[in-house]
Amino acid sequence: MKALIPVAGVGSRLRPHTYTLPKVLLNVAGKPIIGHIIDKIIEEGIREAIIIVGYLGDMIEEYLTKNYDIKFTFIEQEERLGLGHAVWIARDHATEEPMLIILGDTVFEVDFKDVLKREYSSLGVKSVDDPRRFGVAEVENGFISKLIEKPETPTTNLAVVGLYYIKHPKLLMQCLDEEVKNNIRTKGEYQLTDALQMMIDRGEKFTTFPVDGWYDCGKPETLLSTNEKLLMSKSRNRTIHGSVITPPVFIAESAKIENSVIGPYATIASGAVIKDSIVQSSIIGDGAKVEGMLLNESIVGNNAIIMGKFRKINVGDSSEVDFR
Ligand code: G1P
């Protein structure tokens, strides 16, 4: 089976980090977002992935080919015309084999094993409070009867999370072809959801599978909360002489920690140097240097330097000093 992973987006909500890195290369819990996705597909036995790249695509290609030995095909999406368009440009790669489409901006903790053996196509879903931001699935007797992209008045709160097991990718590509040729757009874009609905209209059966662990990485707050969730399930304990480590944390082997308190929920990437600091609920990038700082809910980019100092004060009895 092949995986298809669209990662062409600009990640504007994650600026300034995405000025120099594509979103999927941002570190979360010790590796780039896309690293979590590729590790997951390899765990499921998938050895071939089509990556739809766009913004800073060369960096994604370099990271993946350097770090993984599965077969990658990179296709550039030159115009951002929607998710349906991103999948459509890989149309020549669709075969009779099933295909797993995974959206590149989220990290999942899900057991695919049973899904990938299913007789029918199947979409990952989760009940959400506000379904208007997502594609939603109406289900009848175990099968999806209707898919609607970002409905204004949703009739269900079952959101499509961005994991699509497609039993007949050639049919999907035919439907996308029609969408593009007939310029069928929803909210200005060629939608994958609309092509899937066309498949349903032509008799393709879709089931659903629940995805509880669905972690967004699209904004600084969600990147940090995803970091926390992943560290909770994956963190290993570390002892570093002269510093206090409060798990869960990820501290790269090559990071240098000196006279500091790290954690909980801190990711310290390769080559970072942390000295005389307290760092919690934060992500410190490769080669970054943090000295004399108290950091909470912070993201420090690769090779950035942040320096503070300890205060020297001489405060009398009953004084009130507020540095906020
Ligand atoms: C896309 C899909 C939408 C899905 C969502 C999941 O929307 O079009 O159906 O629910 O991903 O994250 P986007 O987030 O790209 O607007």
PDB file of N, CA and C in Angstrom, residues 215-292:
ATOM      1  N   TYR A 215      -3.994  15.274  17.047  1.00  0.00           N
ATOM      2  CA  TYR A 215      -3.347  16.444  17.623  1.00  0.00           C
ATOM      3  C   TYR A 215      -2.953  17.435  16.538  1.00  0.00           C
ATOM      4  N   ASP A 216      -3.498  18.612  16.631  1.00  0.00           N
ATOM      5  CA  ASP A 216      -3.227  19.665  15.661  1.00  0.00           C
ATOM      6  C   ASP A 216      -1.861  20.292  15.949  1.00  0.00           C
ATOM      7  N   CYS A 217      -1.184  20.713  14.904  1.00  0.00           N
ATOM      8  CA  CYS A 217       0.108  21.382  15.086  1.00  0.00           C
ATOM      9  C   CYS A 217       0.109  22.712  14.362  1.00  0.00           C
ATOM     10  N   GLY A 218      -1.056  23.274  14.107  1.00  0.00           N
ATOM     11  CA  GLY A 218      -1.156  24.422  13.212  1.00  0.00           C
ATOM     12  C   GLY A 218      -0.833  25.777  13.808  1.00  0.00           C
ATOM     13  N   LYS A 219      -0.860  25.917  15.130  1.00  0.00           N
ATOM     14  CA  LYS A 219      -0.620  27.226  15.759  1.00  0.00           C
ATOM     15  C   LYS A 219       0.333  27.005  16.924  1.00  0.00           C
ATOM     16  N   PRO A 220       0.994  28.063  17.401  1.00  0.00           N
ATOM     17  CA  PRO A 220       1.928  27.862  18.524  1.00  0.00           C
ATOM     18  C   PRO A 220       1.272  27.149  19.712  1.00  0.00           C
ATOM     19  N   GLU A 221       0.059  27.544  20.098  1.00  0.00           N
ATOM     20  CA  GLU A 221      -0.581  26.909  21.263  1.00  0.00           C
ATOM     21  C   GLU A 221      -0.813  25.426  21.021  1.00  0.00           C
ATOM     22  N   THR A 222      -1.263  25.076  19.788  1.00  0.00           N
ATOM     23  CA  THR A 222      -1.581  23.667  19.563  1.00  0.00           C
ATOM     24  C   THR A 222      -0.292  22.848  19.370  1.00  0.00           C
ATOM     25  N   LEU A 223       0.750  23.492  18.825  1.00  0.00           N
ATOM     26  CA  LEU A 223       2.031  22.785  18.705  1.00  0.00           C
ATOM     27  C   LEU A 223       2.536  22.429  20.112  1.00  0.00           C
ATOM     28  N   LEU A 224       2.379  23.368  21.029  1.00  0.00           N
ATOM     29  CA  LEU A 224       2.837  23.127  22.407  1.00  0.00           C
ATOM     30  C   LEU A 224       1.957  22.098  23.121  1.00  0.00           C
ATOM     31  N   SER A 225       0.646  22.125  22.874  1.00  0.00           N
ATOM     32  CA  SER A 225      -0.177  21.134  23.567  1.00  0.00           C
ATOM     33  C   SER A 225       0.044  19.749  22.957  1.00  0.00           C
ATOM     34  N   THR A 226       0.319  19.694  21.649  1.00  0.00           N
ATOM     35  CA  THR A 226       0.657  18.403  21.032  1.00  0.00           C
ATOM     36  C   THR A 226       1.982  17.883  21.598  1.00  0.00           C
ATOM     37  N   ASN A 227       2.919  18.795  21.774  1.00  0.00           N
ATOM     38  CA  ASN A 227       4.202  18.430  22.385  1.00  0.00           C
ATOM     39  C   ASN A 227       3.942  17.771  23.757  1.00  0.00           C
ATOM     40  N   GLU A 228       3.069  18.374  24.546  1.00  0.00           N
ATOM     41  CA  GLU A 228       2.756  17.818  25.875  1.00  0.00           C
ATOM     42  C   GLU A 228       2.159  16.421  25.761  1.00  0.00           C
ATOM     43  N   LYS A 229       1.172  16.294  24.864  1.00  0.00           N
ATOM     44  CA  LYS A 229       0.477  15.006  24.766  1.00  0.00           C
ATOM     45  C   LYS A 229       1.423  13.913  24.311  1.00  0.00           C
ATOM     46  N   LEU A 230       2.261  14.224  23.319  1.00  0.00           N
ATOM     47  CA  LEU A 230       3.179  13.195  22.822  1.00  0.00           C
ATOM     48  C   LEU A 230       4.241  12.862  23.861  1.00  0.00           C
ATOM     49  N   LEU A 231       4.705  13.876  24.585  1.00  0.00           N
ATOM     50  CA  LEU A 231       5.715  13.595  25.614  1.00  0.00           C
ATOM     51  C   LEU A 231       5.123  12.696  26.696  1.00  0.00           C
ATOM     52  N   MET A 232       3.850  12.919  27.011  1.00  0.00           N
ATOM     53  CA  MET A 232       3.208  12.100  28.037  1.00  0.00           C
ATOM     54  C   MET A 232       3.244  10.628  27.658  1.00  0.00           C
ATOM     55  N   SER A 233       3.077  10.348  26.363  1.00  0.00           N
ATOM     56  CA  SER A 233       3.037   8.933  26.006  1.00  0.00           C
ATOM     57  C   SER A 233       4.393   8.384  25.588  1.00  0.00           C
ATOM     58  N   LYS A 234       5.358   9.259  25.268  1.00  0.00           N
ATOM     59  CA  LYS A 234       6.604   8.720  24.701  1.00  0.00           C
ATOM     60  C   LYS A 234       7.853   9.025  25.520  1.00  0.00           C
ATOM     61  N   SER A 235       7.738   9.855  26.538  1.00  0.00           N
ATOM     62  CA  SER A 235       8.958  10.363  27.163  1.00  0.00           C
ATOM     63  C   SER A 235       9.775   9.305  27.909  1.00  0.00           C
ATOM     64  N   ARG A 236      11.083   9.460  27.832  1.00  0.00           N
ATOM     65  CA  ARG A 236      11.965   8.595  28.618  1.00  0.00           C
ATOM     66  C   ARG A 236      12.616   9.459  29.684  1.00  0.00           C
ATOM     67  N   ASN A 237      12.874   8.840  30.806  1.00  0.00           N
ATOM     68  CA  ASN A 237      13.476   9.608  31.895  1.00  0.00           C
ATOM     69  C   ASN A 237      14.973   9.839  31.640  1.00  0.00           C
ATOM     70  N   ARG A 238      15.491  10.947  32.097  1.00  0.00           N
ATOM     71  CA  ARG A 238      16.924  11.216  31.926  1.00  0.00           C
ATOM     72  C   ARG A 238      17.475  11.749  33.236  1.00  0.00           C
ATOM     73  N   THR A 239      18.714  11.387  33.514  1.00  0.00           N
ATOM     74  CA  THR A 239      19.385  11.979  34.664  1.00  0.00           C
ATOM     75  C   THR A 239      20.550  12.779  34.113  1.00  0.00           C
ATOM     76  N   ILE A 240      20.626  14.031  34.491  1.00  0.00           N
ATOM     77  CA  ILE A 240      21.748  14.852  34.027  1.00  0.00           C
ATOM     78  C   ILE A 240      22.381  15.473  35.259  1.00  0.00           C
ATOM     79  N   HIS A 241      23.597  15.126  35.478  1.00  0.00           N
ATOM     80  CA  HIS A 241      24.298  15.561  36.677  1.00  0.00           C
ATOM     81  C   HIS A 241      24.299  17.092  36.778  1.00  0.00           C
ATOM     82  N   GLY A 242      23.908  17.591  37.945  1.00  0.00           N
ATOM     83  CA  GLY A 242      23.945  19.038  38.161  1.00  0.00           C
ATOM     84  C   GLY A 242      22.672  19.754  37.734  1.00  0.00           C
ATOM     85  N   SER A 243      21.718  19.037  37.153  1.00  0.00           N
ATOM     86  CA  SER A 243      20.452  19.658  36.749  1.00  0.00           C
ATOM     87  C   SER A 243      19.289  18.812  37.252  1.00  0.00           C
ATOM     88  N   VAL A 244      18.119  19.416  37.294  1.00  0.00           N
ATOM     89  CA  VAL A 244      16.943  18.668  37.738  1.00  0.00           C
ATOM     90  C   VAL A 244      16.036  18.447  36.530  1.00  0.00           C
ATOM     91  N   ILE A 245      15.715  17.198  36.275  1.00  0.00           N
ATOM     92  CA  ILE A 245      14.862  16.892  35.119  1.00  0.00           C
ATOM     93  C   ILE A 245      13.511  16.396  35.654  1.00  0.00           C
ATOM     94  N   THR A 246      12.454  17.102  35.277  1.00  0.00           N
ATOM     95  CA  THR A 246      11.116  16.693  35.719  1.00  0.00           C
ATOM     96  C   THR A 246      10.360  16.141  34.521  1.00  0.00           C
ATOM     97  N   PRO A 247      10.178  14.831  34.426  1.00  0.00           N
ATOM     98  CA  PRO A 247       9.492  14.267  33.259  1.00  0.00           C
ATOM     99  C   PRO A 247       8.004  14.660  33.230  1.00  0.00           C
ATOM    100  N   PRO A 248       7.352  14.568  32.068  1.00  0.00           N
ATOM    101  CA  PRO A 248       7.915  14.061  30.820  1.00  0.00           C
ATOM    102  C   PRO A 248       8.702  15.121  30.040  1.00  0.00           C
ATOM    103  N   VAL A 249       9.800  14.676  29.476  1.00  0.00           N
ATOM    104  CA  VAL A 249      10.639  15.572  28.669  1.00  0.00           C
ATOM    105  C   VAL A 249      11.226  14.785  27.496  1.00  0.00           C
ATOM    106  N   PHE A 250      11.690  15.499  26.488  1.00  0.00           N
ATOM    107  CA  PHE A 250      12.588  14.889  25.502  1.00  0.00           C
ATOM    108  C   PHE A 250      13.843  15.743  25.504  1.00  0.00           C
ATOM    109  N   ILE A 251      14.973  15.122  25.776  1.00  0.00           N
ATOM    110  CA  ILE A 251      16.247  15.850  25.722  1.00  0.00           C
ATOM    111  C   ILE A 251      17.165  15.070  24.781  1.00  0.00           C
ATOM    112  N   ALA A 252      17.531  15.680  23.654  1.00  0.00           N
ATOM    113  CA  ALA A 252      18.383  14.972  22.689  1.00  0.00           C
ATOM    114  C   ALA A 252      19.718  14.631  23.340  1.00  0.00           C
ATOM    115  N   GLU A 253      20.297  13.519  22.908  1.00  0.00           N
ATOM    116  CA  GLU A 253      21.587  13.082  23.455  1.00  0.00           C
ATOM    117  C   GLU A 253      22.645  14.179  23.330  1.00  0.00           C
ATOM    118  N   SER A 254      22.600  14.895  22.201  1.00  0.00           N
ATOM    119  CA  SER A 254      23.648  15.884  21.958  1.00  0.00           C
ATOM    120  C   SER A 254      23.346  17.251  22.586  1.00  0.00           C
ATOM    121  N   ALA A 255      22.214  17.372  23.282  1.00  0.00           N
ATOM    122  CA  ALA A 255      21.924  18.659  23.946  1.00  0.00           C
ATOM    123  C   ALA A 255      22.787  18.750  25.199  1.00  0.00           C
ATOM    124  N   LYS A 256      23.121  19.998  25.590  1.00  0.00           N
ATOM    125  CA  LYS A 256      23.957  20.178  26.790  1.00  0.00           C
ATOM    126  C   LYS A 256      23.149  20.931  27.831  1.00  0.00           C
ATOM    127  N   ILE A 257      22.976  20.323  28.983  1.00  0.00           N
ATOM    128  CA  ILE A 257      22.162  20.950  30.024  1.00  0.00           C
ATOM    129  C   ILE A 257      23.070  21.208  31.225  1.00  0.00           C
ATOM    130  N   GLU A 258      23.080  22.443  31.667  1.00  0.00           N
ATOM    131  CA  GLU A 258      23.985  22.774  32.766  1.00  0.00           C
ATOM    132  C   GLU A 258      23.249  23.596  33.815  1.00  0.00           C
ATOM    133  N   ASN A 259      23.275  23.146  35.030  1.00  0.00           N
ATOM    134  CA  ASN A 259      22.717  23.902  36.157  1.00  0.00           C
ATOM    135  C   ASN A 259      21.305  24.421  35.884  1.00  0.00           C
ATOM    136  N   SER A 260      20.436  23.535  35.400  1.00  0.00           N
ATOM    137  CA  SER A 260      19.101  23.972  34.985  1.00  0.00           C
ATOM    138  C   SER A 260      18.017  23.042  35.501  1.00  0.00           C
ATOM    139  N   VAL A 261      16.784  23.520  35.390  1.00  0.00           N
ATOM    140  CA  VAL A 261      15.625  22.687  35.716  1.00  0.00           C
ATOM    141  C   VAL A 261      14.841  22.518  34.420  1.00  0.00           C
ATOM    142  N   ILE A 262      14.734  21.292  33.952  1.00  0.00           N
ATOM    143  CA  ILE A 262      14.078  21.047  32.660  1.00  0.00           C
ATOM    144  C   ILE A 262      12.814  20.220  32.896  1.00  0.00           C
ATOM    145  N   GLY A 263      11.690  20.701  32.359  1.00  0.00           N
ATOM    146  CA  GLY A 263      10.442  19.968  32.460  1.00  0.00           C
ATOM    147  C   GLY A 263       9.572  20.518  33.560  1.00  0.00           C
ATOM    148  N   PRO A 264       8.335  20.036  33.620  1.00  0.00           N
ATOM    149  CA  PRO A 264       7.810  19.021  32.718  1.00  0.00           C
ATOM    150  C   PRO A 264       7.481  19.600  31.334  1.00  0.00           C
ATOM    151  N   TYR A 265       7.256  18.691  30.385  1.00  0.00           N
ATOM    152  CA  TYR A 265       6.817  18.991  29.014  1.00  0.00           C
ATOM    153  C   TYR A 265       7.797  19.860  28.236  1.00  0.00           C
ATOM    154  N   ALA A 266       9.074  19.560  28.375  1.00  0.00           N
ATOM    155  CA  ALA A 266      10.052  20.315  27.590  1.00  0.00           C
ATOM    156  C   ALA A 266      10.669  19.405  26.535  1.00  0.00           C
ATOM    157  N   THR A 267      10.812  19.946  25.322  1.00  0.00           N
ATOM    158  CA  THR A 267      11.555  19.254  24.266  1.00  0.00           C
ATOM    159  C   THR A 267      12.814  20.062  24.026  1.00  0.00           C
ATOM    160  N   ILE A 268      13.951  19.420  24.173  1.00  0.00           N
ATOM    161  CA  ILE A 268      15.234  20.102  23.935  1.00  0.00           C
ATOM    162  C   ILE A 268      15.910  19.339  22.782  1.00  0.00           C
ATOM    163  N   ALA A 269      16.013  20.003  21.623  1.00  0.00           N
ATOM    164  CA  ALA A 269      16.477  19.301  20.420  1.00  0.00           C
ATOM    165  C   ALA A 269      18.004  19.200  20.357  1.00  0.00           C
ATOM    166  N   SER A 270      18.483  18.502  19.328  1.00  0.00           N
ATOM    167  CA  SER A 270      19.914  18.203  19.179  1.00  0.00           C
ATOM    168  C   SER A 270      20.770  19.453  19.241  1.00  0.00           C
ATOM    169  N   GLY A 271      21.836  19.337  19.948  1.00  0.00           N
ATOM    170  CA  GLY A 271      22.835  20.391  19.972  1.00  0.00           C
ATOM    171  C   GLY A 271      22.420  21.640  20.742  1.00  0.00           C
ATOM    172  N   ALA A 272      21.238  21.646  21.336  1.00  0.00           N
ATOM    173  CA  ALA A 272      20.824  22.841  22.098  1.00  0.00           C
ATOM    174  C   ALA A 272      21.651  22.910  23.382  1.00  0.00           C
ATOM    175  N   VAL A 273      21.856  24.135  23.865  1.00  0.00           N
ATOM    176  CA  VAL A 273      22.621  24.317  25.101  1.00  0.00           C
ATOM    177  C   VAL A 273      21.744  25.095  26.075  1.00  0.00           C
ATOM    178  N   ILE A 274      21.474  24.528  27.232  1.00  0.00           N
ATOM    179  CA  ILE A 274      20.640  25.207  28.231  1.00  0.00           C
ATOM    180  C   ILE A 274      21.494  25.377  29.488  1.00  0.00           C
ATOM    181  N   LYS A 275      21.620  26.607  29.902  1.00  0.00           N
ATOM    182  CA  LYS A 275      22.501  26.871  31.034  1.00  0.00           C
ATOM    183  C   LYS A 275      21.786  27.799  32.021  1.00  0.00           C
ATOM    184  N   ASP A 276      21.880  27.507  33.289  1.00  0.00           N
ATOM    185  CA  ASP A 276      21.314  28.358  34.351  1.00  0.00           C
ATOM    186  C   ASP A 276      19.871  28.771  34.051  1.00  0.00           C
ATOM    187  N   SER A 277      19.044  27.831  33.653  1.00  0.00           N
ATOM    188  CA  SER A 277      17.686  28.194  33.224  1.00  0.00           C
ATOM    189  C   SER A 277      16.645  27.226  33.757  1.00  0.00           C
ATOM    190  N   ILE A 278      15.404  27.686  33.718  1.00  0.00           N
ATOM    191  CA  ILE A 278      14.266  26.814  34.010  1.00  0.00           C
ATOM    192  C   ILE A 278      13.427  26.775  32.735  1.00  0.00           C
ATOM    193  N   VAL A 279      13.218  25.592  32.201  1.00  0.00           N
ATOM    194  CA  VAL A 279      12.484  25.477  30.934  1.00  0.00           C
ATOM    195  C   VAL A 279      11.369  24.454  31.100  1.00  0.00           C
ATOM    196  N   GLN A 280      10.130  24.899  30.979  1.00  0.00           N
ATOM    197  CA  GLN A 280       9.020  23.946  31.066  1.00  0.00           C
ATOM    198  C   GLN A 280       7.983  24.240  29.987  1.00  0.00           C
ATOM    199  N   SER A 281       7.241  23.217  29.598  1.00  0.00           N
ATOM    200  CA  SER A 281       6.191  23.342  28.562  1.00  0.00           C
ATOM    201  C   SER A 281       6.687  24.129  27.353  1.00  0.00           C
ATOM    202  N   SER A 282       7.843  23.797  26.852  1.00  0.00           N
ATOM    203  CA  SER A 282       8.445  24.560  25.755  1.00  0.00           C
ATOM    204  C   SER A 282       9.153  23.642  24.771  1.00  0.00           C
ATOM    205  N   ILE A 283       9.421  24.200  23.592  1.00  0.00           N
ATOM    206  CA  ILE A 283      10.191  23.467  22.586  1.00  0.00           C
ATOM    207  C   ILE A 283      11.421  24.312  22.251  1.00  0.00           C
ATOM    208  N   ILE A 284      12.589  23.750  22.467  1.00  0.00           N
ATOM    209  CA  ILE A 284      13.835  24.464  22.179  1.00  0.00           C
ATOM    210  C   ILE A 284      14.477  23.764  20.978  1.00  0.00           C
ATOM    211  N   GLY A 285      14.694  24.527  19.914  1.00  0.00           N
ATOM    212  CA  GLY A 285      15.126  23.941  18.638  1.00  0.00           C
ATOM    213  C   GLY A 285      16.583  23.501  18.600  1.00  0.00           C
ATOM    214  N   ASP A 286      16.949  22.871  17.477  1.00  0.00           N
ATOM    215  CA  ASP A 286      18.317  22.391  17.252  1.00  0.00           C
ATOM    216  C   ASP A 286      19.316  23.523  17.435  1.00  0.00           C
ATOM    217  N   GLY A 287      20.336  23.273  18.164  1.00  0.00           N
ATOM    218  CA  GLY A 287      21.446  24.215  18.267  1.00  0.00           C
ATOM    219  C   GLY A 287      21.107  25.526  18.947  1.00  0.00           C
ATOM    220  N   ALA A 288      19.926  25.641  19.545  1.00  0.00           N
ATOM    221  CA  ALA A 288      19.569  26.907  20.211  1.00  0.00           C
ATOM    222  C   ALA A 288      20.357  27.030  21.507  1.00  0.00           C
ATOM    223  N   LYS A 289      20.529  28.275  21.951  1.00  0.00           N
ATOM    224  CA  LYS A 289      21.276  28.488  23.187  1.00  0.00           C
ATOM    225  C   LYS A 289      20.411  29.315  24.138  1.00  0.00           C
ATOM    226  N   VAL A 290      20.172  28.791  25.323  1.00  0.00           N
ATOM    227  CA  VAL A 290      19.320  29.466  26.301  1.00  0.00           C
ATOM    228  C   VAL A 290      20.120  29.601  27.588  1.00  0.00           C
ATOM    229  N   GLU A 291      20.271  30.816  28.038  1.00  0.00           N
ATOM    230  CA  GLU A 291      21.090  30.999  29.243  1.00  0.00           C
ATOM    231  C   GLU A 291      20.433  32.016  30.175  1.00  0.00           C
ATOM    232  N   GLY A 292      20.342  31.679  31.453  1.00  0.00           N
ATOM    233  CA  GLY A 292      19.793  32.598  32.449  1.00  0.00           C
ATOM    234  C   GLY A 292      18.336  32.933  32.212  1.00  0.00           C
TER     235      GLY A 292
END
